[in-house]
Coordinates of C-alpha atoms in Angstrom, one line a residue:
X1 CA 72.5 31.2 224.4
X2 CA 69.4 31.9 222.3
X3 CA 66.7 34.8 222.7
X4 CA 64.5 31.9 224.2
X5 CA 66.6 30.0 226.4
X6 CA 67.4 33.5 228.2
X7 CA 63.9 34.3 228.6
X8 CA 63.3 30.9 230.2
X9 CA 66.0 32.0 232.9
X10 CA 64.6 34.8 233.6
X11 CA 61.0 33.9 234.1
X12 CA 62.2 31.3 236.2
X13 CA 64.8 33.1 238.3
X14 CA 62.0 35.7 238.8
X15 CA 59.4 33.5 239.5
X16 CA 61.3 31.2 242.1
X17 CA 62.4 34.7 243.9
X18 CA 58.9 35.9 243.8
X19 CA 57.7 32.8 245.5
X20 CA 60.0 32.9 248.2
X21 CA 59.2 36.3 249.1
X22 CA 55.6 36.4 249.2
X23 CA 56.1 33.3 251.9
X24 CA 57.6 36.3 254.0
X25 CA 56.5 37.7 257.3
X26 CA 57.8 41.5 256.1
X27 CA 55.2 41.0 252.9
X28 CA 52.7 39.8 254.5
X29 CA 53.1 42.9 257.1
X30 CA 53.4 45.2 254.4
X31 CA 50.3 43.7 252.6
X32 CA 48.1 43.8 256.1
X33 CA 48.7 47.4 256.1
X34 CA 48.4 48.4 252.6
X35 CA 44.8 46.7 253.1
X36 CA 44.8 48.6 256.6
X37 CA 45.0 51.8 254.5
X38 CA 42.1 50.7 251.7
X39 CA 39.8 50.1 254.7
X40 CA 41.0 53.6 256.2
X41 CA 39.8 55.4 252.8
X42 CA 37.1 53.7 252.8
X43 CA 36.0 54.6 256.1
X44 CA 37.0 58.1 256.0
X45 CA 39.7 57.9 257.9
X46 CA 42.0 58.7 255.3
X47 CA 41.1 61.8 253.5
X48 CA 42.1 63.8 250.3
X49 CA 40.9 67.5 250.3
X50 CA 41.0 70.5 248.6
X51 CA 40.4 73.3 250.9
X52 CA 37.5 72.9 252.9
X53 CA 36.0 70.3 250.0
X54 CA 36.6 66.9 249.0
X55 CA 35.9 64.9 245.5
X56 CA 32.8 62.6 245.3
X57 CA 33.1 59.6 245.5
X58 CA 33.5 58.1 242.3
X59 CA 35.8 56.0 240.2
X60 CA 38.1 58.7 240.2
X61 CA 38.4 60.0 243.3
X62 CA 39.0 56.4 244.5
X63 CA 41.1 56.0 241.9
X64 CA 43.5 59.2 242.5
X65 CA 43.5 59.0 246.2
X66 CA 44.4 54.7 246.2
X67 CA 47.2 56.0 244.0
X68 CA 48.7 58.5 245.9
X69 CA 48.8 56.0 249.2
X70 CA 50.7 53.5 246.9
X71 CA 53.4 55.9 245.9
X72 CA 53.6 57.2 249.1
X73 CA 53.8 54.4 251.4
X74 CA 54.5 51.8 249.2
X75 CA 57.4 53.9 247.3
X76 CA 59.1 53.3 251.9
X77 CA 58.0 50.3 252.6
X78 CA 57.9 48.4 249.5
X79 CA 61.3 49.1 249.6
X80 CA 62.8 47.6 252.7
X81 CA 60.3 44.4 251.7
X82 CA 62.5 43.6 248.5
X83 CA 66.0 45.1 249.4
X84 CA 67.6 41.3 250.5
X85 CA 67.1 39.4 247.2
X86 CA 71.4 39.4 246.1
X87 CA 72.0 40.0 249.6
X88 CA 70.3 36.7 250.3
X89 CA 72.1 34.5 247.8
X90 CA 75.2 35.3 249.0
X91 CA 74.7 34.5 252.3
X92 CA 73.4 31.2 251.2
X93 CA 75.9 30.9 249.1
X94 CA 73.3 30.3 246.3
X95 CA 74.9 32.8 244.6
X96 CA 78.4 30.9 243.9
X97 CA 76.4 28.4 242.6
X98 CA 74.7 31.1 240.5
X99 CA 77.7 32.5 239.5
X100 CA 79.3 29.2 237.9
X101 CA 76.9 29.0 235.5
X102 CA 76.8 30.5 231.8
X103 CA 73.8 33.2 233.1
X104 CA 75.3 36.7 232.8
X105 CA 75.1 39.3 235.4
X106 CA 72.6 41.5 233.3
X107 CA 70.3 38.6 233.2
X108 CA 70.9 37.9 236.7
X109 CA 70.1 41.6 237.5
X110 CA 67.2 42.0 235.6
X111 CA 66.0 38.5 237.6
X112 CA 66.2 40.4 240.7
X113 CA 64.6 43.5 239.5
X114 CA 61.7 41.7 237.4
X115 CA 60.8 39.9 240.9
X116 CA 61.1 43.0 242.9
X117 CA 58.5 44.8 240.7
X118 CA 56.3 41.8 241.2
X119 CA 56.2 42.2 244.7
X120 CA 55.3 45.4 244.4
X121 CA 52.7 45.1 242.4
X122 CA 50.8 42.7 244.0
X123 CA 50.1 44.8 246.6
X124 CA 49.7 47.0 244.5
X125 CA 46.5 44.9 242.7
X126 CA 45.4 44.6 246.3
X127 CA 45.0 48.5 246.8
X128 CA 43.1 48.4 243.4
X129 CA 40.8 46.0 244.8
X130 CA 40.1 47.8 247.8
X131 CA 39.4 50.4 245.4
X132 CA 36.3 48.9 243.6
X133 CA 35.0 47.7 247.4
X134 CA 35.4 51.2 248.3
X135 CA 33.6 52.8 245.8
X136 CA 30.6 50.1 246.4
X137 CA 30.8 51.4 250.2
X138 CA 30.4 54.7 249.9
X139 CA 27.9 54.5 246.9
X140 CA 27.9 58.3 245.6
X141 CA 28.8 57.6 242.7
X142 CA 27.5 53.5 242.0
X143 CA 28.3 53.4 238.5
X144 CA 32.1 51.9 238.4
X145 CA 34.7 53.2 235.6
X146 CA 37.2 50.8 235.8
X147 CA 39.9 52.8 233.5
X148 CA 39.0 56.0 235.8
X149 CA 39.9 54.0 238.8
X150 CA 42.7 51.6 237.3
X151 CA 44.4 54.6 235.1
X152 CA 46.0 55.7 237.9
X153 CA 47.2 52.5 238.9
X154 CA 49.2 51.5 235.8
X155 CA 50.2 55.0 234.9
X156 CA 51.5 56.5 238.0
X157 CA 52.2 53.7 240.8
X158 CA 53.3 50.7 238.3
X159 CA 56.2 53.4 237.1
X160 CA 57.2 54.5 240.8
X161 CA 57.2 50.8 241.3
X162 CA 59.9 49.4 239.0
X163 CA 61.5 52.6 240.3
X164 CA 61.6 51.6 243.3
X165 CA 62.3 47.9 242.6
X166 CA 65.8 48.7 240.7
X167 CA 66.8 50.8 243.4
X168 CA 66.8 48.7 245.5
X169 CA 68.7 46.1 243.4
X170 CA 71.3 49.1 243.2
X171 CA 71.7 49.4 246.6
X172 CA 72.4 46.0 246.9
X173 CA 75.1 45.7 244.4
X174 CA 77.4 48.6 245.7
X175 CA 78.9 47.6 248.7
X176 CA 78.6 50.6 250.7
X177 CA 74.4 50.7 250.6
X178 CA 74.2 47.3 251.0
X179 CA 73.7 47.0 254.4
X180 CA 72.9 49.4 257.3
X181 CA 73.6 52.7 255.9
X182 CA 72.2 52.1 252.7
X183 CA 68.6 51.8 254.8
X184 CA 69.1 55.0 256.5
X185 CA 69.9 56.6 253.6
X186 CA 67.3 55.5 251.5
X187 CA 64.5 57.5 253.7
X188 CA 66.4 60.6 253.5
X189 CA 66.8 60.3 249.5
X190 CA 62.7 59.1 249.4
X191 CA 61.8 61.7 251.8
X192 CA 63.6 64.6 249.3
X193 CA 62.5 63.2 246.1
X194 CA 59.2 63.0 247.4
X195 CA 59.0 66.7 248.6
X196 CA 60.7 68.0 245.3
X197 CA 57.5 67.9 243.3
X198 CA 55.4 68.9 246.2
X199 CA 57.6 72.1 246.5
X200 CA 57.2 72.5 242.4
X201 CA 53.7 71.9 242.8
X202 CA 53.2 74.9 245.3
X203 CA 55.1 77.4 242.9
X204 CA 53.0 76.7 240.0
X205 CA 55.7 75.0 238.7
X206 CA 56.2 71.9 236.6
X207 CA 58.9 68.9 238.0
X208 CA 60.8 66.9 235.8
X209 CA 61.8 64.4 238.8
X210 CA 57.8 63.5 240.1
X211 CA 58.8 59.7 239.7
X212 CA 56.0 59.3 242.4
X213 CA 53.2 60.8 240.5
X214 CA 52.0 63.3 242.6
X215 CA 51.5 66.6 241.1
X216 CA 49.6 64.9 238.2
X217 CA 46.9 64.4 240.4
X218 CA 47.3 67.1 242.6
X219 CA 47.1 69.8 239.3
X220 CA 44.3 68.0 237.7
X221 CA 42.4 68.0 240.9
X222 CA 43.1 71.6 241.9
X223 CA 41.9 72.4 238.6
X224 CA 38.6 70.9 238.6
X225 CA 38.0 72.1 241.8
X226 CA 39.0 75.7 240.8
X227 CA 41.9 76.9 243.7
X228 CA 44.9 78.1 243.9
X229 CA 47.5 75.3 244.2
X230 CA 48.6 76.4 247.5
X231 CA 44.9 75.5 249.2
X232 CA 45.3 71.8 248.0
X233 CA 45.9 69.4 251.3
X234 CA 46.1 65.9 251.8
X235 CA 45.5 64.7 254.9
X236 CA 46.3 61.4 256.2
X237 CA 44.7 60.8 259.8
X238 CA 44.1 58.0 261.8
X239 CA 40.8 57.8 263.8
X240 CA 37.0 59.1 262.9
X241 CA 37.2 62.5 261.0
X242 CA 34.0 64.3 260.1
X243 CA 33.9 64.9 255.7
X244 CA 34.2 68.4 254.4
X245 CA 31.3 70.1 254.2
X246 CA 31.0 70.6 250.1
X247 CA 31.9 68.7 247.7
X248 CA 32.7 68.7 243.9
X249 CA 33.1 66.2 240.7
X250 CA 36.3 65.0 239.7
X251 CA 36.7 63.2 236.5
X252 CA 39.7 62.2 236.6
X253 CA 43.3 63.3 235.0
X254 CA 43.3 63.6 231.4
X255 CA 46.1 61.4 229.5
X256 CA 47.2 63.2 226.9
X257 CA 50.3 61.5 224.8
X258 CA 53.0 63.4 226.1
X259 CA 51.6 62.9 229.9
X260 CA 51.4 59.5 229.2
X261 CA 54.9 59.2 227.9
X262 CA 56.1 61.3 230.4
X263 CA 55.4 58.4 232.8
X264 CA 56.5 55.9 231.1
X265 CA 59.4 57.4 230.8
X266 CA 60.3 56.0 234.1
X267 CA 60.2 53.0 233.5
X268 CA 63.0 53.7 231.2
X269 CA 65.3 55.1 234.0
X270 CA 64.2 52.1 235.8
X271 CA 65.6 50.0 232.9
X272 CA 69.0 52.3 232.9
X273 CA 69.2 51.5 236.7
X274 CA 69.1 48.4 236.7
X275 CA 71.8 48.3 233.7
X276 CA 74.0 50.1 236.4
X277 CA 73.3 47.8 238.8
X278 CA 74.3 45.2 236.6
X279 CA 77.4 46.8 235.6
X280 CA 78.2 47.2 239.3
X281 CA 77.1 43.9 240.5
X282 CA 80.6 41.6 241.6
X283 CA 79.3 38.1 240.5
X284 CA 79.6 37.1 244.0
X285 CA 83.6 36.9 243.3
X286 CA 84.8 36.0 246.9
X287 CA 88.1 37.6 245.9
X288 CA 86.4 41.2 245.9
X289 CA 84.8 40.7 249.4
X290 CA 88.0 39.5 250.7
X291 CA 90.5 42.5 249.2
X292 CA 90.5 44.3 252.2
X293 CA 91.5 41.4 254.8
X294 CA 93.9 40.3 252.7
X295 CA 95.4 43.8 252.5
X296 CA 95.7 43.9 256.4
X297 CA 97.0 40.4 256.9
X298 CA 100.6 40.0 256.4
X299 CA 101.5 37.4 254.0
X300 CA 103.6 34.6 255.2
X301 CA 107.0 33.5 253.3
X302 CA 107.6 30.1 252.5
X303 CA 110.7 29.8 254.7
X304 CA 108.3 31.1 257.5
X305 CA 105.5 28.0 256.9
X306 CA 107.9 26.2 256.3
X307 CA 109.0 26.3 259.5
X308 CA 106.1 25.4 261.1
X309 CA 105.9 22.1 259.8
X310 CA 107.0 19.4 261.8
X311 CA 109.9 17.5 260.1
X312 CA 109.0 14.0 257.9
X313 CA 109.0 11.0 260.1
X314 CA 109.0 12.8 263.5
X315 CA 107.0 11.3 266.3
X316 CA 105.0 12.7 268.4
X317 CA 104.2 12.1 272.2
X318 CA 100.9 13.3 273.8
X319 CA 101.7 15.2 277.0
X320 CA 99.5 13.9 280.5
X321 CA 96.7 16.1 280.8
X322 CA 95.5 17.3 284.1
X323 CA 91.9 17.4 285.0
X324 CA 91.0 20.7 285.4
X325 CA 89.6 21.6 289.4
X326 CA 85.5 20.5 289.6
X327 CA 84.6 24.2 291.2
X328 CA 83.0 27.0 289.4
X329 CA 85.1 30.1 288.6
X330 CA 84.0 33.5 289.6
X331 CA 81.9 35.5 287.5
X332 CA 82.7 38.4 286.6
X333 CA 80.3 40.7 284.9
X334 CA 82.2 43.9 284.5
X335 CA 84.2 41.8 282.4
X336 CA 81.8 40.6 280.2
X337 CA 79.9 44.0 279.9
X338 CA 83.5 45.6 279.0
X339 CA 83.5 43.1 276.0
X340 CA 80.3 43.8 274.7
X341 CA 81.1 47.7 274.7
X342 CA 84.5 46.8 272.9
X343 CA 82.5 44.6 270.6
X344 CA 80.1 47.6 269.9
X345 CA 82.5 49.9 269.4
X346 CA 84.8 47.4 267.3
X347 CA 85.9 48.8 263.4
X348 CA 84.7 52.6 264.0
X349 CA 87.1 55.0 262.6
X350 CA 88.6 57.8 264.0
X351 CA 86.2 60.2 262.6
X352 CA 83.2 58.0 264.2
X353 CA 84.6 59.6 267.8
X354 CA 85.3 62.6 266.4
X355 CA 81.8 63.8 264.8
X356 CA 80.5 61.6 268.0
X357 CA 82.2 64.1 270.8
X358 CA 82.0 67.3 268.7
X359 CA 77.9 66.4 269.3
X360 CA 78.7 66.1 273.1
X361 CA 80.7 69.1 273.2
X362 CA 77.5 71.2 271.0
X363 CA 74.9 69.9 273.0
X364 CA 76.8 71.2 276.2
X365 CA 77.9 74.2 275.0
X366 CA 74.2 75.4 272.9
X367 CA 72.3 77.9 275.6
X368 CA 69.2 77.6 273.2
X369 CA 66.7 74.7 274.0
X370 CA 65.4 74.1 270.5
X371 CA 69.0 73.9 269.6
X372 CA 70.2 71.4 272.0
X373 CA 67.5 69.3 271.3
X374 CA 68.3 69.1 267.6
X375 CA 71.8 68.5 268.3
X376 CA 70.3 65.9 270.8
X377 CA 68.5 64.0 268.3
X378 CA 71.7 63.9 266.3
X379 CA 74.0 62.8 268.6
X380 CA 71.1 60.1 269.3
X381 CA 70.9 59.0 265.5
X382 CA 74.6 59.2 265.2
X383 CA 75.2 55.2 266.4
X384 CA 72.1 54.2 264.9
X385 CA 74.1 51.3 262.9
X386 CA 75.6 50.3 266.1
X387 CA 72.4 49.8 268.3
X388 CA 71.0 47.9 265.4
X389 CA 73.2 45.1 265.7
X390 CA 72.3 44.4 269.3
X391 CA 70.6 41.3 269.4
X392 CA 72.2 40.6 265.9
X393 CA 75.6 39.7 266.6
X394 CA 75.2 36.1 267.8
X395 CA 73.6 34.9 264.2
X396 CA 75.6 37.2 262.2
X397 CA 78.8 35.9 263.5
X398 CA 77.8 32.6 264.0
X399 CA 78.9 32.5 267.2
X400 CA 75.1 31.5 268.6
X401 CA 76.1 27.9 269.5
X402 CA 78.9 29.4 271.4
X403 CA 77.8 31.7 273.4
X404 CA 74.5 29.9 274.3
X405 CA 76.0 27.3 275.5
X406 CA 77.6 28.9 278.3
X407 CA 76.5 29.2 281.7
X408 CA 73.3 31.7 282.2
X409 CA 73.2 33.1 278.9
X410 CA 69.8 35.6 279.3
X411 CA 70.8 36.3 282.6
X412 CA 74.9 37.2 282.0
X413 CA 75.5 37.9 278.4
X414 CA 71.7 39.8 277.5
X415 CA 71.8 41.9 280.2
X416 CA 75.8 43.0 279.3
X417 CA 74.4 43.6 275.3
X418 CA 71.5 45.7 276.8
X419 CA 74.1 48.0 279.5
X420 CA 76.5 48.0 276.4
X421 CA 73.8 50.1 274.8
X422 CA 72.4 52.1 277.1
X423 CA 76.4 53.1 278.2
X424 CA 76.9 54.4 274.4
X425 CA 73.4 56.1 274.9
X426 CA 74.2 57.5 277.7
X427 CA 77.6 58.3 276.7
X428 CA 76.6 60.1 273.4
X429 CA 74.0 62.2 274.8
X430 CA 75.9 63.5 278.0
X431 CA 76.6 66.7 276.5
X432 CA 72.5 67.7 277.3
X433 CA 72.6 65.7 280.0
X434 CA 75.4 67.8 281.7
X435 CA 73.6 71.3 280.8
X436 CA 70.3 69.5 282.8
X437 CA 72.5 68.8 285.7
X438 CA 74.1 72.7 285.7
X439 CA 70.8 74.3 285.5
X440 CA 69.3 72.1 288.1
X441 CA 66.5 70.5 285.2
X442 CA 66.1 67.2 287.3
X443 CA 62.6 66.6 285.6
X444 CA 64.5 67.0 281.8
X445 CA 67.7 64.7 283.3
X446 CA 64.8 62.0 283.8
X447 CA 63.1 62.1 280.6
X448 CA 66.9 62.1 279.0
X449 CA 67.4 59.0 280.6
X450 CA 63.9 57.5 279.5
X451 CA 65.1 58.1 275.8
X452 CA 68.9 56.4 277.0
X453 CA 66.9 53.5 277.5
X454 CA 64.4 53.4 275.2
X455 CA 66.6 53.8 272.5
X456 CA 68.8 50.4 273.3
X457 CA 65.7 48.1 274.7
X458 CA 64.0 48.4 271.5
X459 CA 67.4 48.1 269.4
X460 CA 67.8 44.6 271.3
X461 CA 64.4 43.4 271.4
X462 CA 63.9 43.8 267.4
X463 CA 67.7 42.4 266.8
X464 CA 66.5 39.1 269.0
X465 CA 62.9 38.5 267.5
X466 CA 64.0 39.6 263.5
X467 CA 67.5 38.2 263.7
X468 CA 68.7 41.5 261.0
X469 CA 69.2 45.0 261.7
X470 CA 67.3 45.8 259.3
X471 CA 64.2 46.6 260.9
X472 CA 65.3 48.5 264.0
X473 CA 67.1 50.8 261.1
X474 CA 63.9 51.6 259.4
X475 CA 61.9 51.6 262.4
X476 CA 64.0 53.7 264.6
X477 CA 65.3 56.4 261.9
X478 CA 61.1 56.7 261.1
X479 CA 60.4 57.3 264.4
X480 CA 63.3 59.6 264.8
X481 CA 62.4 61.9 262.3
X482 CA 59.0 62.4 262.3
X483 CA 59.1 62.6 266.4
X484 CA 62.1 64.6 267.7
X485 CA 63.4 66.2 264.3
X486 CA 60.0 67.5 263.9
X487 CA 59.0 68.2 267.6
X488 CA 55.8 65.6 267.6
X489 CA 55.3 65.6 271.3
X490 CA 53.5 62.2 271.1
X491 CA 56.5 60.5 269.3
X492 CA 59.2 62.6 271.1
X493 CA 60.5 59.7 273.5
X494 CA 63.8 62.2 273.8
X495 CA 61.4 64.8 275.9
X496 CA 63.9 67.1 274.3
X497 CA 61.1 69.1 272.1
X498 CA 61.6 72.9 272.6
X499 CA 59.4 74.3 275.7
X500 CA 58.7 71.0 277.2
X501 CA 62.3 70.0 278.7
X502 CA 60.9 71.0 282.4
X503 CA 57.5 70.0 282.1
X504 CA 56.8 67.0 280.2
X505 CA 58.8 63.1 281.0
X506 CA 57.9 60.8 278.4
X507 CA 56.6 58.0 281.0
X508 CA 55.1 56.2 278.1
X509 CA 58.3 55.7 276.6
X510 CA 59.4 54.2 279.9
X511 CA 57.0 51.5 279.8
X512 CA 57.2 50.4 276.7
X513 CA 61.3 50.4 277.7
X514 CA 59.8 47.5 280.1
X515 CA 57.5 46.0 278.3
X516 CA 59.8 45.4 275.2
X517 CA 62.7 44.2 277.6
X518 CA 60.6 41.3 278.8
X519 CA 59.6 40.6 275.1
X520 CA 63.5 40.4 274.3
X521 CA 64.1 38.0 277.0
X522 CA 61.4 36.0 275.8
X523 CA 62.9 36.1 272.2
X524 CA 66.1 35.0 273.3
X525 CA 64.5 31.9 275.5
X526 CA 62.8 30.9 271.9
X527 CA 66.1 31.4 270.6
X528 CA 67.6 28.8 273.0
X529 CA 65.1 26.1 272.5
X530 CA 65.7 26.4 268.6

C-alpha cells in the first residue's frame, strides 16, 4: 500500500467519522455551551482576576481567558463527546467489515484519533470566534491582535486537544475503560492532572505535566500584574458580578522557542498514545470478546451431540396441542421486582458486597457527622455503574421487543426497574440511615430518603431518554463530587453535609425526583410507539 493510497484512508475514515458526529445531539450540547460560556465572558459573568484587579480588555486578555475555559471544560466534556467512535463500529458491526480489509490497526487508530481532534477543535474555532465578538463588545481595547488572541488557541488548547482526543481512543481500545468505569475514572484522572500544575503553580514551581496549559498563563499574567502567585484567582460564576475595581495591561505570554516546544511537545505524547492504542486495539477479533464465555461454558464431546441427533430416516409425529385456558393469570409484582433486583445485581463479584457492606457497617459505626457523610457519599457512588444501566437494559440486551410487548409495560415492568433502584439505594446507605433512627434524627432519615430516591429516578429517566449509561455516569459522578464530597449545600441532594443533618431536607431534590419520574414515563411511552 503506497504513502498515497494510506493517506486517502485516512482522510476519508476521518472525515466520514467526523461527519457523523457533528450530526450528534451530545455535540451539538457541548457546542451550545461552549458558546454559553463565550457569551458569559463576554458579559462578565465569567471572570479572570488577579487579586482585586482584572486585565483590560484586549486581544489578550480575551485571548488567555477563552483559552483557559477550553482546556478546562472542553479538556471534560470534549471527552465524553468523542469517547464511542471504536465503540460504535463494533456494535454495528462496521467494524468486522473494517477489519477484513488490508487497512492496518495503526491507520485505523490514527482514523479515530485524527477525527476526534476535529471535533474538538471545532468547538474549539467557535470559542475563538466568540473571542473576536467579545473583544468588539467590551471595546477597551478596539484595536484586534489576532495572534495575541489566536496564540493561545493553537499553542495551548489545540495540544490539550489531541491529548484529549487519543485518550479517549485509549480508553476505548482496553477493554476494561471502555465502558462504564472508564467514564468514572476519567474525571478522577482529569480532575488530578488538572490540579497538579495548579498546586506547582502556587509553590513557585515549574510542572512538567501542565498538558492543559494553565500555569503558562497564569505566570505570565501574575507577572505583569506584579503579585505573588498565591493572590492569582480565577473565578468562574454564573449570574451578574460587579468588575474589579482596577485594572492593568496584559500583553500577552511571550513565546519563546523552548516554551513553544514545550507545548508542542504534547502533541508528541499524543502521537505515542495513540501508537499504544493502536498496539492495544483487538481488530474487532470476535474470538477475544468471546474468551471468557467460552472459558465458563463446558465443551460438548462429540458422543454427547451426537446423541442428540435424531437417527437418519426417523419420523416424526406432532403431539395434539391443547389450547391454553382464555383467562388472565395473576399478576404478580413481587415477582417481577425480585427479577429486576437479581438482574441489577447480576455478574458482581464477591468483593462488590464486600467493600459494599464494609460502607454500611462504617457509616453505622462513625459517631462524627462529617465522617458519616463522606462515608455516605461513598457508599452512594459505590453502585454508580449499576444505577446507570436502569433504563438501559432493554436496548442493550435487545430484549426491547420482548418485554414491550407484554401486558402493561410502564405500569408493571418501569415501576419494578425504578423499586429495583431505590431498594439498592436504600439498601447501601442503611448504615446512616440506622444511626438517624438510634439518635431519633427523623428530619435527617427524611432528607436520606430524598437522596434514595433521587439517586435511582434520575438514573432511569436518563437510561430511557439517552438509551446509554453514559450520561447518567458523567452526570451523576459530576454532581457527586462537587456537591456532597465537597459539602455544596445547593448540590448536596444527600442532606448529609456536616452541621445540616437536623436542620436542612433537600425538598428540591424531592421534586425534581417527581418531576424526572414523569419525564421517564413519558420517555418510555415514545419508546413504545417507536
Amino acid at each position: 500500500m503506497s504513502e498515497t493510497h494510506r493517506i486517502r484512508i485516512l482522510y476519508h475514515l476521518a472525515r466520514a467519522d467526523f461527519l457523523e458526529r457533528v450530526r450528534r445531539y451530545s455535540f451539538v450540547l457541548t457546542m451550545g455551551i461552549s458558546i454559553y460560556l463565550g457569551y458569559a465572558a463576554a458579559t462578565g459573568q465569567l471572570e479572570m482576576r488577579v487579586g482585586d484587579s482584572r486585565g483590560i480588555f484586549n486581544s489578550a486578555w480575551i485571548g488567555g481567558l477563552m483559552a483557559l475555559v477550553c482546556s478546562t471544560f472542553l479538556s471534560l466534556a470534549g471527552f465524553y463527546v468523542v469517547k464511542n467512535t471504536i465503540e460504535r463500529d463494533r456494535l454495528t458491526r462496521v467494524g468486522e467489515i473494517l477489519a477484513s480489509t488490508p487497512m492496518s490497526k495503526t491507520l485505523y487508530v490514527m482514523g479515530k484519533v485524527l477525527s476526534n481532534f476535529l471535533v474538538l477543535a471545532a468547538m474549539v474555532v467557535i470559542l475563538a470566534i466568540s473571542g473576536i465578538i467579545m473583544q468588539v463588545w467590551h471595546a477597551e481595547a478596539p484595536r484586534v491582535d489576532l495572534w495575541k488572541l489566536l496564540g493561545p488557541f493553537l499553542l495551548i488548547v489545540l495540544p490539550a486537544m489531541a491529548l484529549v482526543a487519543a485518550v479517549a481512543v485509549l480508553f476505548e481500545t482496553i477493554p476494561g475503560l471502555r465502558g462504564g468505569f472508564g467514564n468514572v475514572l476519567y474525571f478522577f484522572v482529569w480532575s488530578v492532572a488538572l490540579a497538579t500544575p495548579v498546586i506547582a503553580s502556587e509553590n513557585n514551581s515549574s510542572s512538567l505535566f501542565d498538558w492543559a496549559g494553565l500555569s503558562v498563563i497564569w505566570s505570565s499574567i501574575g507577572a505583569a500584574a506584579k503579585l505573588p502567585a498565591n493572590h492569582f484567582s480565577f473565578s468562574l460564576s454564573i449570574g451578574n458580578q460587579a468588575h474589579a475595581g482596577s485594572t492593568f495591561q496584559w500583553n500577552g505570554v511571550q513565546w519563546t522557542p523552548e516554551l513553544i516546544l514545550a507545548r508542542l511537545s504534547w502533541i508528541v505524547v499524543a502521537l505515542a498514545l495513540a501508537l499504544l492504542a493502536a498496539l492495544l486495539f483487538d481488530r474487532f477479533d470476535p474470538s477475544k470478546e468471546r474468551w471468557r464465555r467460552e472459558a465458563s461454558a463446558p465443551a460438548l464431546a462429540p458422543s454427547e451431540v451426537a446423541e442428540d441427533l435424531p437417527p437418519p430416516g426417523a419420523s416424526f409425529r406432532v403431539p395434539p396441542l391443547t389450547p391454553l385456558a382464555n383467562r388472565q393469570s395473576h399478576f404478580r409484582f413481587g415477582a417481577i421486582l425480585l427479577a429486576e433486583l437479581r438482574l441489577m445485581l447480576k455478574g458482581q463479584k464477591w468483593w462488590w458486597y464486600a467493600v459494599a457492606a464494609g460502607l454500611i457497617v462504617a457509616c453505622a459505626a462513625t459517631p462524627s457527622a462529617s465522617g458519616r457523610g463522606m462515608l455516605l457519599a461513598f457508599a452512594w457512588f459505590w453502585p454508580v455503574l449499576i444505577w446507570s444501566k436502569m433504563g438501559v437494559r432493554e436496548t442493550r440486551d435487545q430484549t426491547s421487543q420482548l418485554i414491550f410487548s407484554a401486558p402493561h409495560p410502564i405500569a408493571r415492568q418501569l415501576p419494578a426497574v425504578w423499586l429495583a433502584g431505590v431498594g439498592l439505594a436504600l439498601l447501601t446507605g442503611s448504615g446512616f440511615a440506622g444511626r438517624l433512627l438510634f439518635t431519633g434524627n427523623w428530619r435527617g432519615l427524611l432528607a436520606w430518603l430524598i437522596g434514595a430516591l433521587f439517586i435511582p429516578t434520575l438514573a432511569l429517566t436518563f437510561g430511557v431518554w439517552s438509551g446509554s449509561t453514559k450520561l447518567f455516569e458523567i452526570v451523576y459522578t459530576l454532581l457527586w463530587y462537587v456537591g456532597p464530597m465537597h459539602a455544596t449545600l445547593q448540590l448536596d441532594f444527600m442532606g448529609s453535609a456536616p452541621g445540616t443533618e437536623s436542620t436542612r431536607v433537600p425538598a428540591f431534590y424531592l421534586a425534581c425526583a417527581a418531576a424526572m419520574a414523569a419525564i421517564a414515563i413519558l420517555g418510555r411511552k415514545r419508546q413504545l410507539q417507536t
